[in-house]
Amino acid sequence: MKSFLGFGVLMFALTFCGLGDRLKQLQGGTSDNSTGSSNSSSNSSKSGDSKADKAEMTSAQRSIADAGTEVNWDDQGISWKVPNSWKKMDVKKESFNYGNVGEGFLIGSISVMPDSFPAETSVNATYDSALEQLKQGKYENVRWLEIDGVKGVEWVEAMPEEKDSPRRHQWIAFRRYQGQNQQLNIMVSTKGSNFEKHRDMFAAIMYSMKIPKG
């Protein structure tokens, strides 16, 4: 019975955060509309040469991170600081899920691409796609963001039309790790009506991320 309940909570988390839609991978150097792009300004440049901001926490966000618990994705070497109330829901080699149903979820996925896969072209396409979402009012902001030395695309979704629908803070990037060409897809999410009060908490989780390379 306990295992059944745990499985039910996990499936709720994955469904609630829209993981299925978000984990469709870029193929052939293009991206779908669920992946994002760069600058939070009206910058419409489609160049990957744009300088990335470096992830920096505010004092409030730093306090949240400092009070949290470090959780590790051992297979991938990645770690975050999460609230003490967040628990492990499901962790596998290429997927990671921690959370608290009443507060939100941290979901990560790794997609291993062929060495020939054009990572730079792909992440640039992600940036361009996110700019379109920004223009359409679906995203609140978009920017190039470097977290722990890895340049990627960050966006925050706008408030959904239905306030019980998920709202996400998401980041997509590529890294070389253990000889693999990997796409990283990291998000923190809750329902729209809860997002604002947890905004700093989500940023603290995202920006506390440690990402080994090489």
PDB file of C-alpha atoms in Angstrom:
ATOM      1  CA  MET A   1       0.000   0.000   0.000  1.00  0.00           C
ATOM      2  CA  LYS A   2       2.859   2.359   0.925  1.00  0.00           C
ATOM      3  CA  SER A   3       4.561   1.749  -2.428  1.00  0.00           C
ATOM      4  CA  PHE A   4       1.314   2.372  -4.265  1.00  0.00           C
ATOM      5  CA  LEU A   5       0.803   5.711  -2.511  1.00  0.00           C
ATOM      6  CA  GLY A   6       4.374   6.751  -3.237  1.00  0.00           C
ATOM      7  CA  PHE A   7       3.932   5.937  -6.898  1.00  0.00           C
ATOM      8  CA  GLY A   8       0.724   7.946  -6.976  1.00  0.00           C
ATOM      9  CA  VAL A   9       2.422  11.012  -5.508  1.00  0.00           C
ATOM     10  CA  LEU A  10       5.232  10.732  -8.062  1.00  0.00           C
ATOM     11  CA  MET A  11       2.839  10.505 -10.977  1.00  0.00           C
ATOM     12  CA  PHE A  12       0.958  13.532  -9.659  1.00  0.00           C
ATOM     13  CA  ALA A  13       4.209  15.508  -9.492  1.00  0.00           C
ATOM     14  CA  LEU A  14       5.258  14.586 -13.022  1.00  0.00           C
ATOM     15  CA  THR A  15       1.826  15.298 -14.454  1.00  0.00           C
ATOM     16  CA  PHE A  16       1.413  18.527 -12.521  1.00  0.00           C
ATOM     17  CA  CYS A  17       4.728  19.929 -13.676  1.00  0.00           C
ATOM     18  CA  GLY A  18       4.040  19.052 -17.324  1.00  0.00           C
ATOM     19  CA  LEU A  19       7.221  17.014 -17.517  1.00  0.00           C
ATOM     20  CA  GLY A  20       6.073  15.021 -20.500  1.00  0.00           C
ATOM     21  CA  ASP A  21       5.679  18.079 -22.675  1.00  0.00           C
ATOM     22  CA  ARG A  22       8.891  19.653 -21.443  1.00  0.00           C
ATOM     23  CA  LEU A  23      11.096  16.645 -22.073  1.00  0.00           C
ATOM     24  CA  LYS A  24      10.566  16.455 -25.837  1.00  0.00           C
ATOM     25  CA  GLN A  25      14.080  16.776 -27.115  1.00  0.00           C
ATOM     26  CA  LEU A  26      15.513  18.941 -29.831  1.00  0.00           C
ATOM     27  CA  GLN A  27      16.318  17.006 -32.984  1.00  0.00           C
ATOM     28  CA  GLY A  28      18.528  18.025 -35.864  1.00  0.00           C
ATOM     29  CA  GLY A  29      19.440  21.382 -34.301  1.00  0.00           C
ATOM     30  CA  THR A  30      15.874  22.646 -33.974  1.00  0.00           C
ATOM     31  CA  SER A  31      13.631  23.118 -30.974  1.00  0.00           C
ATOM     32  CA  ASP A  32       9.954  22.926 -30.154  1.00  0.00           C
ATOM     33  CA  ASN A  33       8.037  25.725 -28.531  1.00  0.00           C
ATOM     34  CA  SER A  34       8.420  24.267 -25.064  1.00  0.00           C
ATOM     35  CA  THR A  35      12.110  25.115 -24.893  1.00  0.00           C
ATOM     36  CA  GLY A  36      13.411  28.548 -24.258  1.00  0.00           C
ATOM     37  CA  SER A  37      15.773  31.354 -25.086  1.00  0.00           C
ATOM     38  CA  SER A  38      17.743  34.224 -23.674  1.00  0.00           C
ATOM     39  CA  ASN A  39      17.570  37.854 -22.679  1.00  0.00           C
ATOM     40  CA  SER A  40      14.812  39.090 -20.387  1.00  0.00           C
ATOM     41  CA  SER A  41      14.829  42.422 -22.251  1.00  0.00           C
ATOM     42  CA  SER A  42      13.258  42.947 -25.659  1.00  0.00           C
ATOM     43  CA  ASN A  43      16.543  41.909 -27.293  1.00  0.00           C
ATOM     44  CA  SER A  44      15.535  40.017 -30.422  1.00  0.00           C
ATOM     45  CA  SER A  45      19.058  38.945 -31.396  1.00  0.00           C
ATOM     46  CA  LYS A  46      19.213  35.367 -32.614  1.00  0.00           C
ATOM     47  CA  SER A  47      22.952  35.143 -32.052  1.00  0.00           C
ATOM     48  CA  GLY A  48      24.492  32.730 -29.579  1.00  0.00           C
ATOM     49  CA  ASP A  49      27.247  35.300 -29.032  1.00  0.00           C
ATOM     50  CA  SER A  50      25.151  37.177 -26.468  1.00  0.00           C
ATOM     51  CA  LYS A  51      26.890  37.403 -23.134  1.00  0.00           C
ATOM     52  CA  ALA A  52      25.255  35.346 -20.416  1.00  0.00           C
ATOM     53  CA  ASP A  53      24.388  36.735 -17.020  1.00  0.00           C
ATOM     54  CA  LYS A  54      25.914  34.825 -14.132  1.00  0.00           C
ATOM     55  CA  ALA A  55      23.513  33.337 -11.611  1.00  0.00           C
ATOM     56  CA  GLU A  56      23.614  35.416  -8.452  1.00  0.00           C
ATOM     57  CA  MET A  57      21.309  35.115  -5.478  1.00  0.00           C
ATOM     58  CA  THR A  58      19.782  38.039  -3.631  1.00  0.00           C
ATOM     59  CA  SER A  59      20.328  38.142   0.123  1.00  0.00           C
ATOM     60  CA  ALA A  60      16.864  36.641   0.643  1.00  0.00           C
ATOM     61  CA  GLN A  61      17.586  33.826  -1.795  1.00  0.00           C
ATOM     62  CA  ARG A  62      20.966  33.152  -0.201  1.00  0.00           C
ATOM     63  CA  SER A  63      19.314  32.836   3.202  1.00  0.00           C
ATOM     64  CA  ILE A  64      16.874  30.294   1.794  1.00  0.00           C
ATOM     65  CA  ALA A  65      19.688  28.266   0.231  1.00  0.00           C
ATOM     66  CA  ASP A  66      21.825  28.405   3.365  1.00  0.00           C
ATOM     67  CA  ALA A  67      18.926  27.083   5.441  1.00  0.00           C
ATOM     68  CA  GLY A  68      18.223  24.226   3.035  1.00  0.00           C
ATOM     69  CA  THR A  69      19.503  20.687   2.611  1.00  0.00           C
ATOM     70  CA  GLU A  70      21.924  19.639  -0.114  1.00  0.00           C
ATOM     71  CA  VAL A  71      20.586  16.902  -2.357  1.00  0.00           C
ATOM     72  CA  ASN A  72      22.752  15.038  -4.827  1.00  0.00           C
ATOM     73  CA  TRP A  73      22.098  13.413  -8.176  1.00  0.00           C
ATOM     74  CA  ASP A  74      24.865  10.881  -7.748  1.00  0.00           C
ATOM     75  CA  ASP A  75      24.771   9.460 -11.279  1.00  0.00           C
ATOM     76  CA  GLN A  76      25.252  12.921 -12.768  1.00  0.00           C
ATOM     77  CA  GLY A  77      27.266  14.622 -10.028  1.00  0.00           C
ATOM     78  CA  ILE A  78      24.788  17.520  -9.832  1.00  0.00           C
ATOM     79  CA  SER A  79      23.611  18.959  -6.518  1.00  0.00           C
ATOM     80  CA  TRP A  80      21.147  21.566  -5.262  1.00  0.00           C
ATOM     81  CA  LYS A  81      20.089  23.133  -1.972  1.00  0.00           C
ATOM     82  CA  VAL A  82      16.377  22.463  -1.397  1.00  0.00           C
ATOM     83  CA  PRO A  83      14.027  23.259   1.504  1.00  0.00           C
ATOM     84  CA  ASN A  84      14.200  20.785   4.365  1.00  0.00           C
ATOM     85  CA  SER A  85      10.550  19.870   3.783  1.00  0.00           C
ATOM     86  CA  TRP A  86      11.278  18.594   0.247  1.00  0.00           C
ATOM     87  CA  LYS A  87      11.694  14.860  -0.120  1.00  0.00           C
ATOM     88  CA  LYS A  88      13.017  12.449  -2.703  1.00  0.00           C
ATOM     89  CA  MET A  89      10.237  11.367  -5.032  1.00  0.00           C
ATOM     90  CA  ASP A  90      12.039   9.533  -7.819  1.00  0.00           C
ATOM     91  CA  VAL A  91      15.686   9.569  -8.872  1.00  0.00           C
ATOM     92  CA  LYS A  92      17.118   7.594 -11.776  1.00  0.00           C
ATOM     93  CA  LYS A  93      20.233   7.872 -13.934  1.00  0.00           C
ATOM     94  CA  GLU A  94      18.660  10.358 -16.359  1.00  0.00           C
ATOM     95  CA  SER A  95      15.808  11.828 -14.286  1.00  0.00           C
ATOM     96  CA  PHE A  96      15.591  13.518 -10.907  1.00  0.00           C
ATOM     97  CA  ASN A  97      12.564  14.541  -8.860  1.00  0.00           C
ATOM     98  CA  TYR A  98      12.397  16.075  -5.389  1.00  0.00           C
ATOM     99  CA  GLY A  99       9.535  18.082  -3.986  1.00  0.00           C
ATOM    100  CA  ASN A 100       6.707  18.856  -1.650  1.00  0.00           C
ATOM    101  CA  VAL A 101       3.183  18.652  -3.035  1.00  0.00           C
ATOM    102  CA  GLY A 102       2.147  21.769  -1.108  1.00  0.00           C
ATOM    103  CA  GLU A 103       5.098  23.867  -2.290  1.00  0.00           C
ATOM    104  CA  GLY A 104       6.530  22.677  -5.577  1.00  0.00           C
ATOM    105  CA  PHE A 105       8.905  20.340  -7.361  1.00  0.00           C
ATOM    106  CA  LEU A 106      12.461  20.232  -8.658  1.00  0.00           C
ATOM    107  CA  ILE A 107      12.670  18.131 -11.809  1.00  0.00           C
ATOM    108  CA  GLY A 108      15.784  17.456 -13.826  1.00  0.00           C
ATOM    109  CA  SER A 109      16.400  15.384 -16.911  1.00  0.00           C
ATOM    110  CA  ILE A 110      19.490  14.405 -18.850  1.00  0.00           C
ATOM    111  CA  SER A 111      19.346  13.611 -22.568  1.00  0.00           C
ATOM    112  CA  VAL A 112      22.469  12.014 -23.997  1.00  0.00           C
ATOM    113  CA  MET A 113      23.069  13.195 -27.555  1.00  0.00           C
ATOM    114  CA  PRO A 114      25.435  11.819 -30.201  1.00  0.00           C
ATOM    115  CA  ASP A 115      28.829  13.482 -30.285  1.00  0.00           C
ATOM    116  CA  SER A 116      27.856  14.887 -33.681  1.00  0.00           C
ATOM    117  CA  PHE A 117      24.751  16.582 -32.269  1.00  0.00           C
ATOM    118  CA  PRO A 118      25.111  20.383 -32.718  1.00  0.00           C
ATOM    119  CA  ALA A 119      24.731  21.501 -29.113  1.00  0.00           C
ATOM    120  CA  GLU A 120      25.447  25.169 -29.791  1.00  0.00           C
ATOM    121  CA  THR A 121      22.961  25.325 -32.663  1.00  0.00           C
ATOM    122  CA  SER A 122      20.396  23.563 -30.502  1.00  0.00           C
ATOM    123  CA  VAL A 123      20.685  25.881 -27.521  1.00  0.00           C
ATOM    124  CA  ASN A 124      20.590  28.906 -29.846  1.00  0.00           C
ATOM    125  CA  ALA A 125      17.348  27.536 -31.292  1.00  0.00           C
ATOM    126  CA  THR A 126      16.067  27.130 -27.741  1.00  0.00           C
ATOM    127  CA  TYR A 127      16.855  30.794 -27.138  1.00  0.00           C
ATOM    128  CA  ASP A 128      15.072  31.897 -30.317  1.00  0.00           C
ATOM    129  CA  SER A 129      12.033  29.798 -29.476  1.00  0.00           C
ATOM    130  CA  ALA A 130      11.832  31.288 -25.998  1.00  0.00           C
ATOM    131  CA  LEU A 131      11.949  34.801 -27.433  1.00  0.00           C
ATOM    132  CA  GLU A 132       8.862  33.931 -29.459  1.00  0.00           C
ATOM    133  CA  GLN A 133       7.138  32.697 -26.315  1.00  0.00           C
ATOM    134  CA  LEU A 134       8.113  35.963 -24.628  1.00  0.00           C
ATOM    135  CA  LYS A 135       6.599  38.004 -27.474  1.00  0.00           C
ATOM    136  CA  GLN A 136       3.402  35.989 -27.214  1.00  0.00           C
ATOM    137  CA  GLY A 137       3.132  36.703 -23.494  1.00  0.00           C
ATOM    138  CA  LYS A 138       3.626  33.073 -22.474  1.00  0.00           C
ATOM    139  CA  TYR A 139       6.913  33.801 -20.710  1.00  0.00           C
ATOM    140  CA  GLU A 140       7.549  36.531 -18.173  1.00  0.00           C
ATOM    141  CA  ASN A 141      11.266  36.816 -18.893  1.00  0.00           C
ATOM    142  CA  VAL A 142      13.980  35.078 -20.882  1.00  0.00           C
ATOM    143  CA  ARG A 143      17.763  35.350 -20.740  1.00  0.00           C
ATOM    144  CA  TRP A 144      21.073  33.629 -21.272  1.00  0.00           C
ATOM    145  CA  LEU A 145      22.209  32.512 -17.827  1.00  0.00           C
ATOM    146  CA  GLU A 146      25.420  30.862 -16.672  1.00  0.00           C
ATOM    147  CA  ILE A 147      25.056  28.548 -13.683  1.00  0.00           C
ATOM    148  CA  ASP A 148      28.257  27.164 -12.190  1.00  0.00           C
ATOM    149  CA  GLY A 149      30.155  27.844 -15.397  1.00  0.00           C
ATOM    150  CA  VAL A 150      27.563  26.357 -17.774  1.00  0.00           C
ATOM    151  CA  LYS A 151      25.803  28.731 -20.188  1.00  0.00           C
ATOM    152  CA  GLY A 152      22.160  28.010 -20.844  1.00  0.00           C
ATOM    153  CA  VAL A 153      18.762  29.539 -21.435  1.00  0.00           C
ATOM    154  CA  GLU A 154      16.563  30.547 -18.508  1.00  0.00           C
ATOM    155  CA  TRP A 155      12.930  31.562 -18.541  1.00  0.00           C
ATOM    156  CA  VAL A 156      10.033  32.038 -16.154  1.00  0.00           C
ATOM    157  CA  GLU A 157       6.553  31.336 -17.440  1.00  0.00           C
ATOM    158  CA  ALA A 158       3.821  33.949 -17.160  1.00  0.00           C
ATOM    159  CA  MET A 159       0.810  33.304 -14.953  1.00  0.00           C
ATOM    160  CA  PRO A 160      -1.321  30.632 -16.637  1.00  0.00           C
ATOM    161  CA  GLU A 161      -4.896  31.424 -17.557  1.00  0.00           C
ATOM    162  CA  GLU A 162      -6.069  28.836 -15.052  1.00  0.00           C
ATOM    163  CA  LYS A 163      -4.352  29.550 -11.749  1.00  0.00           C
ATOM    164  CA  ASP A 164      -4.261  25.874 -10.794  1.00  0.00           C
ATOM    165  CA  SER A 165      -2.221  25.080 -13.918  1.00  0.00           C
ATOM    166  CA  PRO A 166       1.564  24.690 -13.517  1.00  0.00           C
ATOM    167  CA  ARG A 167       3.930  27.615 -13.739  1.00  0.00           C
ATOM    168  CA  ARG A 168       7.641  26.921 -14.227  1.00  0.00           C
ATOM    169  CA  HIS A 169      11.083  28.451 -13.783  1.00  0.00           C
ATOM    170  CA  GLN A 170      13.260  26.531 -16.225  1.00  0.00           C
ATOM    171  CA  TRP A 171      16.823  26.339 -17.561  1.00  0.00           C
ATOM    172  CA  ILE A 172      18.227  24.336 -20.485  1.00  0.00           C
ATOM    173  CA  ALA A 173      21.900  23.909 -21.342  1.00  0.00           C
ATOM    174  CA  PHE A 174      24.484  21.455 -22.654  1.00  0.00           C
ATOM    175  CA  ARG A 175      27.602  20.032 -21.027  1.00  0.00           C
ATOM    176  CA  ARG A 176      30.278  17.409 -21.677  1.00  0.00           C
ATOM    177  CA  TYR A 177      30.325  14.903 -18.842  1.00  0.00           C
ATOM    178  CA  GLN A 178      32.011  11.503 -18.617  1.00  0.00           C
ATOM    179  CA  GLY A 179      32.557  11.556 -22.362  1.00  0.00           C
ATOM    180  CA  GLN A 180      28.898  12.334 -23.117  1.00  0.00           C
ATOM    181  CA  ASN A 181      27.272  15.230 -24.947  1.00  0.00           C
ATOM    182  CA  GLN A 182      24.389  15.959 -22.551  1.00  0.00           C
ATOM    183  CA  GLN A 183      21.409  18.267 -22.645  1.00  0.00           C
ATOM    184  CA  LEU A 184      20.383  19.423 -19.164  1.00  0.00           C
ATOM    185  CA  ASN A 185      16.736  20.335 -18.598  1.00  0.00           C
ATOM    186  CA  ILE A 186      16.112  21.681 -15.090  1.00  0.00           C
ATOM    187  CA  MET A 187      12.876  23.130 -13.750  1.00  0.00           C
ATOM    188  CA  VAL A 188      11.215  24.176 -10.527  1.00  0.00           C
ATOM    189  CA  SER A 189       7.447  24.368 -10.617  1.00  0.00           C
ATOM    190  CA  THR A 190       4.213  24.801  -8.721  1.00  0.00           C
ATOM    191  CA  LYS A 191       0.677  25.789  -9.589  1.00  0.00           C
ATOM    192  CA  GLY A 192       0.215  29.348 -10.768  1.00  0.00           C
ATOM    193  CA  SER A 193      -1.538  30.581  -7.646  1.00  0.00           C
ATOM    194  CA  ASN A 194       1.412  29.461  -5.476  1.00  0.00           C
ATOM    195  CA  PHE A 195       4.266  30.585  -7.683  1.00  0.00           C
ATOM    196  CA  GLU A 196       4.737  34.182  -6.541  1.00  0.00           C
ATOM    197  CA  LYS A 197       5.181  33.371  -2.868  1.00  0.00           C
ATOM    198  CA  HIS A 198       7.788  30.744  -3.745  1.00  0.00           C
ATOM    199  CA  ARG A 199       9.648  32.768  -6.401  1.00  0.00           C
ATOM    200  CA  ASP A 200      12.722  33.383  -4.239  1.00  0.00           C
ATOM    201  CA  MET A 201      12.757  29.770  -3.091  1.00  0.00           C
ATOM    202  CA  PHE A 202      12.724  28.547  -6.697  1.00  0.00           C
ATOM    203  CA  ALA A 203      15.552  30.908  -7.652  1.00  0.00           C
ATOM    204  CA  ALA A 204      17.572  29.779  -4.624  1.00  0.00           C
ATOM    205  CA  ILE A 205      17.192  26.137  -5.677  1.00  0.00           C
ATOM    206  CA  MET A 206      18.084  26.820  -9.308  1.00  0.00           C
ATOM    207  CA  TYR A 207      21.059  29.081  -8.602  1.00  0.00           C
ATOM    208  CA  SER A 208      22.506  26.797  -5.913  1.00  0.00           C
ATOM    209  CA  MET A 209      23.059  24.100  -8.553  1.00  0.00           C
ATOM    210  CA  LYS A 210      26.568  22.649  -8.831  1.00  0.00           C
ATOM    211  CA  ILE A 211      27.377  21.096 -12.218  1.00  0.00           C
ATOM    212  CA  PRO A 212      30.544  19.070 -12.781  1.00  0.00           C
ATOM    213  CA  LYS A 213      32.009  19.084 -16.264  1.00  0.00           C
ATOM    214  CA  GLY A 214      34.563  17.048 -18.143  1.00  0.00           C
TER     215      GLY A 214
END
